CSV table of C-alpha atoms and ligand atoms in Angstrom, one decimal:
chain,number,residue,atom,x,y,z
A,1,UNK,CA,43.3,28.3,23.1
A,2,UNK,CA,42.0,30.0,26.4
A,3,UNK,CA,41.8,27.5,29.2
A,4,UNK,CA,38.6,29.2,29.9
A,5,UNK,CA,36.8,29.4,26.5
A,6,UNK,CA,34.0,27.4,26.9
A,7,UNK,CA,33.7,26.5,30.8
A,8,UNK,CA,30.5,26.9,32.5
A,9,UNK,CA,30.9,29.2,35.4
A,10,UNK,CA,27.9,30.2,37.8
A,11,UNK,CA,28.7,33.2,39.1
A,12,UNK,CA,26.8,34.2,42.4
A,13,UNK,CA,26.4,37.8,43.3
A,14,UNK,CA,25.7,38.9,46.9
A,15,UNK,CA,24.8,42.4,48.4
A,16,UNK,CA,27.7,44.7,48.8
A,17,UNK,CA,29.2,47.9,47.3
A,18,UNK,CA,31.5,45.9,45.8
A,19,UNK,CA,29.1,43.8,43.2
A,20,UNK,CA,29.5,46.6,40.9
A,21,UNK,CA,33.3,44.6,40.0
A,22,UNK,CA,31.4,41.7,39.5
A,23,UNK,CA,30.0,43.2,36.3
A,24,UNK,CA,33.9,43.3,35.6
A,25,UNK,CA,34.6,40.0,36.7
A,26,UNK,CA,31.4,38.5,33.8
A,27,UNK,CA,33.0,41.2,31.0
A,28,UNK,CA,36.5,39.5,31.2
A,29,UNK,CA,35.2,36.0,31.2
A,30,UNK,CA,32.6,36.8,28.3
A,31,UNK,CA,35.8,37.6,26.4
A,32,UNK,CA,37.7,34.6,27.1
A,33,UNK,CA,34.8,32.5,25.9
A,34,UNK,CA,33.4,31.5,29.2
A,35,UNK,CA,29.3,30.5,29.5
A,36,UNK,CA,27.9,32.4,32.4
A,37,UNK,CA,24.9,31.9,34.2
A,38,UNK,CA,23.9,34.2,37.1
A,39,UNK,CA,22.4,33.9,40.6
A,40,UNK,CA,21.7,37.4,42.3
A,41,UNK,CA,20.9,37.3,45.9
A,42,UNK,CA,18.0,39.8,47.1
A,43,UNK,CA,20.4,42.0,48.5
A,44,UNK,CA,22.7,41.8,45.7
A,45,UNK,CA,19.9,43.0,43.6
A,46,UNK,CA,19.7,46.5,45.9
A,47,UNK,CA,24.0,46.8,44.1
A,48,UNK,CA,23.3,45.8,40.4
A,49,UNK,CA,20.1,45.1,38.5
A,50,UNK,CA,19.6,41.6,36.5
A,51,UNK,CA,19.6,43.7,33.4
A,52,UNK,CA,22.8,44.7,33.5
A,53,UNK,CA,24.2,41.1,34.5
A,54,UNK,CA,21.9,40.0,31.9
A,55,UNK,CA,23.0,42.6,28.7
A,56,UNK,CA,26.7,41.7,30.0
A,57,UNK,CA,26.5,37.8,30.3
A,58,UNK,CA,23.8,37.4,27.6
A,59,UNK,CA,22.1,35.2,29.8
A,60,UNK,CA,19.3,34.6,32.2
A,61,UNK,CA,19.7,35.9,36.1
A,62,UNK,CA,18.1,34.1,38.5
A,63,UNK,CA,17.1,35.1,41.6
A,64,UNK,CA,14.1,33.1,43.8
A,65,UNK,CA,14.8,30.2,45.1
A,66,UNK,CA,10.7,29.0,44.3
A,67,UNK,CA,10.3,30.6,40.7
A,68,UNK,CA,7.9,28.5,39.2
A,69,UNK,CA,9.5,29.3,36.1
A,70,UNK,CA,13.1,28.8,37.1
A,71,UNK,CA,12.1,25.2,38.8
A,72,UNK,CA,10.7,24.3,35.3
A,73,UNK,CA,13.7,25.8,33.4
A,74,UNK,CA,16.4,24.8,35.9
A,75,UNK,CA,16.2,24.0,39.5
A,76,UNK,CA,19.1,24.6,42.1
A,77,UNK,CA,20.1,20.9,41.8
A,78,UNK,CA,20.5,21.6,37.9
A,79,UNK,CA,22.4,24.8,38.5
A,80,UNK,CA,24.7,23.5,40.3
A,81,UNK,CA,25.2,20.6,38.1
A,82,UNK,CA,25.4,22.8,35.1
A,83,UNK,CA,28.5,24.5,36.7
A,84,UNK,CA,31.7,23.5,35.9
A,85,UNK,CA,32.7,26.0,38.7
A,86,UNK,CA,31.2,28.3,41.3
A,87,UNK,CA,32.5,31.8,41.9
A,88,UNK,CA,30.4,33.7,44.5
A,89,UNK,CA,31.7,37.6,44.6
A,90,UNK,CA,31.2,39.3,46.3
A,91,UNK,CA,30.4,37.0,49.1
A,92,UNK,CA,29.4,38.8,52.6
A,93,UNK,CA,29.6,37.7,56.1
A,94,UNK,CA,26.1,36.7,55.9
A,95,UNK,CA,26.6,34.5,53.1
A,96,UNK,CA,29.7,32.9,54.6
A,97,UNK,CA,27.6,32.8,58.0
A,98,UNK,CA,24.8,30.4,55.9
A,99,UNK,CA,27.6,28.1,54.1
A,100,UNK,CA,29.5,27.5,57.0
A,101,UNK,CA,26.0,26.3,58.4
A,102,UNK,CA,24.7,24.5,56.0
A,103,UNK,CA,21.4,27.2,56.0
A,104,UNK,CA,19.7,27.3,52.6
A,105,UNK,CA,17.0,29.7,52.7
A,106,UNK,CA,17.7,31.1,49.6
A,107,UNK,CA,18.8,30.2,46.1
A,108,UNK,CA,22.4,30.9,46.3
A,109,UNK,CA,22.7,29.0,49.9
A,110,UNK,CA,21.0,26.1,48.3
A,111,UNK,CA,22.8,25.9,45.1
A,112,UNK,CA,26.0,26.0,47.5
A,113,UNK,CA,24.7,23.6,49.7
A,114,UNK,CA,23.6,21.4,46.5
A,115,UNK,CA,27.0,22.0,45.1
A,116,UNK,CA,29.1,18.8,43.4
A,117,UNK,CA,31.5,21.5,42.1
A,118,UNK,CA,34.6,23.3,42.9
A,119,UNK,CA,33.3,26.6,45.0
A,120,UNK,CA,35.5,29.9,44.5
A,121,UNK,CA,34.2,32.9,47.2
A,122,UNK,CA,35.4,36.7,47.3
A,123,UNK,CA,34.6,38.2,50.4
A,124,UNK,CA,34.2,41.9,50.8
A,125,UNK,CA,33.2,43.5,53.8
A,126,UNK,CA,34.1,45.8,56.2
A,127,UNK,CA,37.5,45.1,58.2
A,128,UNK,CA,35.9,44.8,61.6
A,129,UNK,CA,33.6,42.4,60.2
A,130,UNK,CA,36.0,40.4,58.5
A,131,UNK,CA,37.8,40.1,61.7
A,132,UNK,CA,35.4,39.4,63.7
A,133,UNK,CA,35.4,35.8,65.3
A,134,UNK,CA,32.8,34.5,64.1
A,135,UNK,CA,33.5,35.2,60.4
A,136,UNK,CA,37.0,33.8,61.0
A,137,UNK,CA,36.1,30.8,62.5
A,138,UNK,CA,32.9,30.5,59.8
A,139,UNK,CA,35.9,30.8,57.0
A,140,UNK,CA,38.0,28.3,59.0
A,141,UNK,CA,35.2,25.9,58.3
A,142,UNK,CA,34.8,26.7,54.7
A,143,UNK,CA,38.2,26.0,53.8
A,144,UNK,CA,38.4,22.9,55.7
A,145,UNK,CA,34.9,21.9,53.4
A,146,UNK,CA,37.0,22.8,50.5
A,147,UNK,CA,36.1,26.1,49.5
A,148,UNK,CA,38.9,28.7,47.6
A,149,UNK,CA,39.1,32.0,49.2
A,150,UNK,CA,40.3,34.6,46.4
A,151,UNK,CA,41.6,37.3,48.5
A,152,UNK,CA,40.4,39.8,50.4
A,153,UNK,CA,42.9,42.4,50.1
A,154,UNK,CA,44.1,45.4,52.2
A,155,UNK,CA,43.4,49.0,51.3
A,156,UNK,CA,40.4,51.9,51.8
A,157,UNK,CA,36.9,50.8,51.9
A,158,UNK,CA,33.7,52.3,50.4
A,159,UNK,CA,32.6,52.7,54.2
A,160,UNK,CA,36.1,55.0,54.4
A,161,UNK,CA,37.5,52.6,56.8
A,162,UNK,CA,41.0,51.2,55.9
A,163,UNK,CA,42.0,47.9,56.5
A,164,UNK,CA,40.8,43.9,55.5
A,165,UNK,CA,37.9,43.5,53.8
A,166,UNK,CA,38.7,44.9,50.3
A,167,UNK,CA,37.2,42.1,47.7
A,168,UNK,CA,40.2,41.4,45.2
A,169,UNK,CA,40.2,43.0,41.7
A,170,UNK,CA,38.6,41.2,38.8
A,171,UNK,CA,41.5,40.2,37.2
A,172,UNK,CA,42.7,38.8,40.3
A,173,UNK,CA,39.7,36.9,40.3
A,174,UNK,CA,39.7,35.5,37.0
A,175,UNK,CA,43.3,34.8,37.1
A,176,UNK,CA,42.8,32.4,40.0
A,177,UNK,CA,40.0,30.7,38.0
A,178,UNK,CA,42.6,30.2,35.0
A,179,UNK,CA,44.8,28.8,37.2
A,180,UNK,CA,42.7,26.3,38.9
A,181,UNK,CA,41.4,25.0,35.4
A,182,UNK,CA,45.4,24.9,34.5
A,183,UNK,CA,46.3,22.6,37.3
A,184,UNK,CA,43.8,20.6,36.7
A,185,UNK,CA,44.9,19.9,32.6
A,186,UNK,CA,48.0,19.9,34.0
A,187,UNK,CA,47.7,17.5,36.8
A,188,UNK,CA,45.4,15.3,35.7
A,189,UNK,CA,47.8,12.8,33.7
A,190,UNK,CA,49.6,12.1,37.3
A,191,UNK,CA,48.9,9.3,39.2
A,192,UNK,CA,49.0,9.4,43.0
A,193,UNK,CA,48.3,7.2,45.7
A,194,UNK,CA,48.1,8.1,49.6
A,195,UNK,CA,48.3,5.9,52.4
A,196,UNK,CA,46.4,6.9,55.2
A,197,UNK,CA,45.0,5.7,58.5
A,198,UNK,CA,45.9,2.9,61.2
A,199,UNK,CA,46.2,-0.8,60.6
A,200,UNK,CA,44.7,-3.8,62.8
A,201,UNK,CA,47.2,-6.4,63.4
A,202,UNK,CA,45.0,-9.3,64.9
A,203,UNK,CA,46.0,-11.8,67.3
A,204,UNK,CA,42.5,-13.8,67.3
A,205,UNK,CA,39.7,-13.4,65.0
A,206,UNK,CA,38.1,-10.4,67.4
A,207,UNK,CA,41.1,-9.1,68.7
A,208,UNK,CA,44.1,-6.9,67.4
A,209,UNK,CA,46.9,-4.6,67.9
A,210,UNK,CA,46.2,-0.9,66.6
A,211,UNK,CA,47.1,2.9,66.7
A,212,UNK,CA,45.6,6.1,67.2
A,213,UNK,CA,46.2,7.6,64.1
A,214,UNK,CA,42.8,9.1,63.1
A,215,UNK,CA,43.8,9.2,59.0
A,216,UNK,CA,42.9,12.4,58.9
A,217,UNK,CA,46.4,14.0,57.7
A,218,UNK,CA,46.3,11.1,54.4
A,219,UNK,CA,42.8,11.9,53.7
A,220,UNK,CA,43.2,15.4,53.7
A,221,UNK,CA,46.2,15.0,51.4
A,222,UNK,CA,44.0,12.5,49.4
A,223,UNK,CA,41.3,15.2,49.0
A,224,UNK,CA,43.8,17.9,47.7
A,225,UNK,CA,45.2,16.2,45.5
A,226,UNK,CA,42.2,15.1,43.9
A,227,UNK,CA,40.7,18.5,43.9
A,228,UNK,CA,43.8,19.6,41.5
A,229,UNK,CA,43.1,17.1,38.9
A,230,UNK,CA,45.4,14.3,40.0
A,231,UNK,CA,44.2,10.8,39.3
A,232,UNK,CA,44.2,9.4,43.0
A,233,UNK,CA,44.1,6.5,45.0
A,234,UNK,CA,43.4,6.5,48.9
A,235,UNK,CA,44.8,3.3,50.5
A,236,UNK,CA,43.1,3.2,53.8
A,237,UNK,CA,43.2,1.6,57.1
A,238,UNK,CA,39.8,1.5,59.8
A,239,UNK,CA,38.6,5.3,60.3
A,240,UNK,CA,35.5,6.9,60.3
A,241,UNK,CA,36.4,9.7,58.0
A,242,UNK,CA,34.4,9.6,54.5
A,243,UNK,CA,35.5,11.3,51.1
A,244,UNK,CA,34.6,12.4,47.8
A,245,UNK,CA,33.6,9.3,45.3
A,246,UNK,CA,35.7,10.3,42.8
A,247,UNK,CA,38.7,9.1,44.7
A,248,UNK,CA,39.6,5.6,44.5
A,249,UNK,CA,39.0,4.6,47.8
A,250,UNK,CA,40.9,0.9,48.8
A,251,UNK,CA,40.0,-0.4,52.0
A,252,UNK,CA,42.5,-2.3,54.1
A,253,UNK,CA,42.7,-3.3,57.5
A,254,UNK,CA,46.3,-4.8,58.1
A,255,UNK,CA,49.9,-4.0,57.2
A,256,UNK,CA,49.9,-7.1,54.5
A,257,UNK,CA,46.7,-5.4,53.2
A,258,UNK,CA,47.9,-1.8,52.5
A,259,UNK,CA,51.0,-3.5,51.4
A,260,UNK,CA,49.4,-5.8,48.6
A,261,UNK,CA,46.7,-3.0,47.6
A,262,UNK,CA,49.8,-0.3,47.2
A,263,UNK,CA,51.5,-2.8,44.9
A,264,UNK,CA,48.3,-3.0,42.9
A,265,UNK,CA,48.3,0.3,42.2
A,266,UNK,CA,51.5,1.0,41.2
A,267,UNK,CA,52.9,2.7,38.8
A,268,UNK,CA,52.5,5.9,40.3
A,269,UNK,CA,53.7,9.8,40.1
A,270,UNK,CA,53.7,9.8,43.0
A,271,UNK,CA,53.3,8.1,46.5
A,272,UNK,CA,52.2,9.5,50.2
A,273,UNK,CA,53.2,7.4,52.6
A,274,UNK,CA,51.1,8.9,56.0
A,275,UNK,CA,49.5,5.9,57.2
A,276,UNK,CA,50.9,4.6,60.8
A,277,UNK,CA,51.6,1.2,59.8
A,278,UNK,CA,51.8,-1.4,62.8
A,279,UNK,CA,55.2,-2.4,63.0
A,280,UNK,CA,54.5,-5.7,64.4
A,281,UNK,CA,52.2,-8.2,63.8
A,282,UNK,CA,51.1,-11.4,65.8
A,283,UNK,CA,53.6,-14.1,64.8
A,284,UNK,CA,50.5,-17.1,64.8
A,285,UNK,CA,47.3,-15.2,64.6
A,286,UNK,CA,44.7,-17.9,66.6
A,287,UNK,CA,42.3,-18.7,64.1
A,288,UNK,CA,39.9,-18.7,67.2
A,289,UNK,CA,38.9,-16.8,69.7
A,290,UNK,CA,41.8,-17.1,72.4
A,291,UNK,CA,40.4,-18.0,76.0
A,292,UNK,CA,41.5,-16.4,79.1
A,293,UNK,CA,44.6,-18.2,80.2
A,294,UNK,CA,46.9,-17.3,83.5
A,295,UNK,CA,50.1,-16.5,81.5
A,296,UNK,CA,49.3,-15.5,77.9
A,297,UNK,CA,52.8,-14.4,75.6
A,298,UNK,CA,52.7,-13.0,72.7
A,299,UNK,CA,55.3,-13.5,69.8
A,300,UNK,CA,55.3,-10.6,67.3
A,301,UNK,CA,57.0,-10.4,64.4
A,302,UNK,CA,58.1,-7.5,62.0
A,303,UNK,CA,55.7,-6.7,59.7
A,304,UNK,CA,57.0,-5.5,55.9
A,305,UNK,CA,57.7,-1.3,56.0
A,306,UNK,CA,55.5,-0.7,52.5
A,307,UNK,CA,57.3,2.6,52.6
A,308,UNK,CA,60.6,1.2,52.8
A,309,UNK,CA,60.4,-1.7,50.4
A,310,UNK,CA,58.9,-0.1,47.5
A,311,UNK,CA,61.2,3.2,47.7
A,312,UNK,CA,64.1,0.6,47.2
A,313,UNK,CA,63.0,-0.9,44.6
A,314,UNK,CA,63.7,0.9,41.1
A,315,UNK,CA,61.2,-0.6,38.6
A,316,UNK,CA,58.3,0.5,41.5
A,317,UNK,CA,59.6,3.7,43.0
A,318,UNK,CA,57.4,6.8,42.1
A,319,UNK,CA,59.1,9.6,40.7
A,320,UNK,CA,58.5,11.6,44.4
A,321,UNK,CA,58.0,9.4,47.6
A,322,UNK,CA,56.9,11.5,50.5
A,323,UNK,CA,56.8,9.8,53.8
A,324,UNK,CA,55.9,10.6,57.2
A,325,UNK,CA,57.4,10.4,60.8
A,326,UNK,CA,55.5,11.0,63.7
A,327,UNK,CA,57.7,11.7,66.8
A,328,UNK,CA,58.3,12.9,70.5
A,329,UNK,CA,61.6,14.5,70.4
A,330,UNK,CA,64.5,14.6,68.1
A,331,UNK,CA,62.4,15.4,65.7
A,332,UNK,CA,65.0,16.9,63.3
A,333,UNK,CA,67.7,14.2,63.5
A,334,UNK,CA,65.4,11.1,63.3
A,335,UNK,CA,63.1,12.7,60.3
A,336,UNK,CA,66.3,12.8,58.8
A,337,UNK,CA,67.7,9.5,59.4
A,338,UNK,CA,63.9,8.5,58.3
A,339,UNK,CA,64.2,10.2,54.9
A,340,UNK,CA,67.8,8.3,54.3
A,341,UNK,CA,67.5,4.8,55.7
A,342,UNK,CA,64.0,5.0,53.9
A,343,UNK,CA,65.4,6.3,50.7
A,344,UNK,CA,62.5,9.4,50.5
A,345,UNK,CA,62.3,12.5,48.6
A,346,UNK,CA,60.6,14.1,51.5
A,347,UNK,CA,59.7,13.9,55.1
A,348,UNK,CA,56.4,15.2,56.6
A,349,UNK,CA,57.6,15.2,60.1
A,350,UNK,CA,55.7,16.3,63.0
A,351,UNK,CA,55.8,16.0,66.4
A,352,UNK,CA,53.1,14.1,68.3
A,353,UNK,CA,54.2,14.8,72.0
A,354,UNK,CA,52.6,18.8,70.9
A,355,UNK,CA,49.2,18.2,72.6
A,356,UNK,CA,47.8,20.9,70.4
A,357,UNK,CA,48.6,18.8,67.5
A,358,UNK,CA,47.2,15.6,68.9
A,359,UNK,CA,46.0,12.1,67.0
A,360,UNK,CA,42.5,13.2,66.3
A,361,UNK,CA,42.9,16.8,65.7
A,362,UNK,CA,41.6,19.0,62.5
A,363,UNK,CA,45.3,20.6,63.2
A,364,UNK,CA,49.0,20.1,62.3
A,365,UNK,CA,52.2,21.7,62.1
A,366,UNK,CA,55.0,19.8,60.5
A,367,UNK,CA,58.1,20.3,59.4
A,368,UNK,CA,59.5,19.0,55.7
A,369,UNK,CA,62.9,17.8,55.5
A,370,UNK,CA,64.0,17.2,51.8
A,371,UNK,CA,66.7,15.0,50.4
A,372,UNK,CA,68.4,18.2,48.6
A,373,UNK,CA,67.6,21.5,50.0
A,374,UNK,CA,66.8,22.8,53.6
A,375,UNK,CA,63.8,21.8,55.7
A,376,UNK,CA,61.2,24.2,56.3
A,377,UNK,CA,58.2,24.5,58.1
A,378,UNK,CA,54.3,24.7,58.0
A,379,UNK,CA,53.2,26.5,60.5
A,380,UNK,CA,50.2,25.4,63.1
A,381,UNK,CA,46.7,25.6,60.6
A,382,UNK,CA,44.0,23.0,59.4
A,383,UNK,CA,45.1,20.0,58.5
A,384,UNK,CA,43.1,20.8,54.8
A,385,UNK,CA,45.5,24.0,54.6
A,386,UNK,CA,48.7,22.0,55.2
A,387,UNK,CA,47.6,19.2,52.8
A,388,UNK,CA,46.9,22.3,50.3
A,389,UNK,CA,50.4,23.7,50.8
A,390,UNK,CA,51.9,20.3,50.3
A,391,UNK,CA,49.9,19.6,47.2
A,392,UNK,CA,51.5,23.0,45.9
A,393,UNK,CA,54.8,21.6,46.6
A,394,UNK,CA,54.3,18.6,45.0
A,395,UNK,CA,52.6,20.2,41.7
A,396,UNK,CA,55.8,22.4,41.7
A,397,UNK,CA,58.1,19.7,42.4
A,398,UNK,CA,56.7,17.1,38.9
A,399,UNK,CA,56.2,20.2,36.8
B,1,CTP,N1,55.7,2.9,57.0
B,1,CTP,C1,55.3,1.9,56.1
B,1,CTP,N2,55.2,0.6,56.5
B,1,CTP,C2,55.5,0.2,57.7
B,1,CTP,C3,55.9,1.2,58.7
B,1,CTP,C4,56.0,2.5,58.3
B,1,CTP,O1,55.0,2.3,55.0
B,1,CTP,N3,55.4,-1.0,58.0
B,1,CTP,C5,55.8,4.3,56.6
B,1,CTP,C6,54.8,5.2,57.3
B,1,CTP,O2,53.7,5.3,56.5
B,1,CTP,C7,55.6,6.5,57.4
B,1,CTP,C8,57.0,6.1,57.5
B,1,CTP,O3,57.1,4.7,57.1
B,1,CTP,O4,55.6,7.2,56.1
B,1,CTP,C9,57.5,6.2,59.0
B,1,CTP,O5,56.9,5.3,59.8
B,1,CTP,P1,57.3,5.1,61.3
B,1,CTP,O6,56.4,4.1,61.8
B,1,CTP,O7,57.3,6.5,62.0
B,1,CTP,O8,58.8,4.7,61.3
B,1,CTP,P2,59.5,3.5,61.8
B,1,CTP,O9,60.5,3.1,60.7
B,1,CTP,O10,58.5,2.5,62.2
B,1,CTP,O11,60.3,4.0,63.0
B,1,CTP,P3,59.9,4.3,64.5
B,1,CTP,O12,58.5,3.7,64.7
B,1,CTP,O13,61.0,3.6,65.2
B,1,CTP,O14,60.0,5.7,64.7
């Protein structure tokens, strides 16, 4: 059976020379059993008329965001409910201008904006334009909301220019779709669990010992991996970062905390280990408030390494354990020394004393030393991008 046959896609067509292919793009999907509905922006509609999307998808178009007869038949909250996928191709800089704004001035934008669902785009445009700053930074921002970008590719545009901007074949296009739905049949009977974030160690009942770590590595990790169908938990220390609620989301605040909720969850496929984990804790923790005193010390004591203790033992070790080392120099030798002593598949090193790459940044580069192959590295990019890239690896990896 076609992975496709039956899935509800809303397919949104914008204004460019290229919507033509997106008549292509509903004929293949009509013959692999997918149910199509149709937005067509105003200046789509100047490209391809809503009786030809109409005669192709056998459905409705629709088109104005205030249709008295659309808001009774389906509104844009419905439509984007309805979905169990958005593919927007072509989609133009303008378009991409308005989602990376949050604008919704129109039906599409506000179906977008409105949008629960998984959100496919296919820009085409001229080359100039796609280079342009603005649209790079405005896709920047999409992919760190979580949109897909399908292409676009390289080659002669309809303006005669040559260069970026090309929106990817149909094929291509639907191919990606398959794919997506795929992973997610595929990935959704593993189990993963990410720890993310600081923890608070406290030494009185309004005082503790903390890190910088903003979480934002785990969550993003958290995020991907929910977004290809894996059943996931997010183990979390303090941080002001929010996420999707089908993740399930475990609150913690110290070391024992994350430690008891990770043993909760176990069995897992497999197991992220990014949170920074105080090392220490207080060795008495004053049940009261401690008053200012001349000479205060402090006795700390070693708090349990979650990482470490459930990687060495057999009847709780995922199949892959990933952990993480943040460091200022050696990075390559003590990742290393990490990913034995620890007993890891993986470590996601990176080094913290890059300022570029700092606590709180959307950012990263890291570098992934396995236990049987050669390291290799991720380049600087959005955090979201590396968590992507990762997730790949991991899907690849348990497959
Ligand atoms: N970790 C953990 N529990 C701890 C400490 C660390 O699970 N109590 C995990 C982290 O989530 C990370 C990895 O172990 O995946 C590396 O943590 P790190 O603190 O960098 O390593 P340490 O062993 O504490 O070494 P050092 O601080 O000396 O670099």
């Amino acid at each position: 059976m076609n992975i496709l046959n039956n899935k509800k896609i809303l397919l949104i067509i914008c204004g460019g020379i290229a919507a033509y292919k997106s008549l292509e793009i509903i004929r293949l999907l009509k013959k692999k059993g997918v149910i199509i509905k149709t937005i067509l922006t105003k200046s789509g509609s100047e490209f391809v008329t809503p009786l030809s999307i109409t005669s192709l998808s056998q459905s409705k178009v629709y088109q104005d965001l205030f249709s008295l007869e659309n808001e009774a038949e389906m509104d844009h909250i419905s439509l984007s409910r309805w979905a169990d996928l958005i593919l927007i191709s072509p989609v133009t800089a303008n378009t991409i201008s308005k989602l990376a704004n949050g604008n919704s001035d129109d039906l599409a934008s506000t179906v977008a904006l409105a949008s629960n669902k998984k959100i496919f785009i296919a820009p085409a445009m001229n080359v100039r334009m796609w280079e342009h700053k603005s649209t790079k930074e405005n896709i920047n921002k999409l992919k760190r909301y979580n949109y897909k970008l399908i292409g676009p590719e390289i080659g002669d545009m309809a303006c005669g220019e040559y260069g970026e901007g090309k929106m990817s074949e149909p094929e291509k296009i639907v191919n990606e779709l398959e794919n997506y739905f795929k992973n997610l049949r595929i990935n959704n009977k593993y189990k993963a669990i990410v720890t993310a974030g600081p923890t608070n160690e406290y030494i009185d009942p309004v005082r503790f010992i903390s890190n910088k770590s903003s979480g934002k590595q785990g969550y993003e990790i958290a995020k991907s991996l929910l977004k290809n169908g894996f059943d996931t938990t997010l183990i979390s220390g303090p941080t002001n970062l929010e996420i999707n609620d089908d993740i399930n989301l475990i609150k913690v605040e110290t070391a024992e905390e994350m430690f008891q909720a990770t043993l909760n969850c176990l069995p897992a496929d497999v197991a992220i280990f990014s949170a920074a984990v105080g090392d220490y804790k207080a060795k008495e923790a004053s049940k009261e408030k401690i008053k200012k005193i001349d000479k205060f010390n402090l006795e700390l004591e070693k708090n349990v390494d979650i990482l470490n203790y459930i990687s060495n033992h057999n009847s709780l070790r995922p199949r892959l354990v990933i952990g993480f080392a943040a460091e200022t120099n050696n990075l390559e030798k003590y990742a290393n020394e990490k990913l034995n002593e620890k007993n890891c598949d993986w470590i996601i090193a990176n080094d913290v004393s890059n300022k570029k790459i700092g606590f709180n940044s959307d950012f990263n580069e890291v570098s992934i030393f396995y236990k049987n192959k050669n390291s290799e590295k991720l380049k600087y990019k959005p955090k979201s991008e590396i968590s992507d890239e990762v997730v790949e690896k991991i899907i690849n990896h348990l497959n």
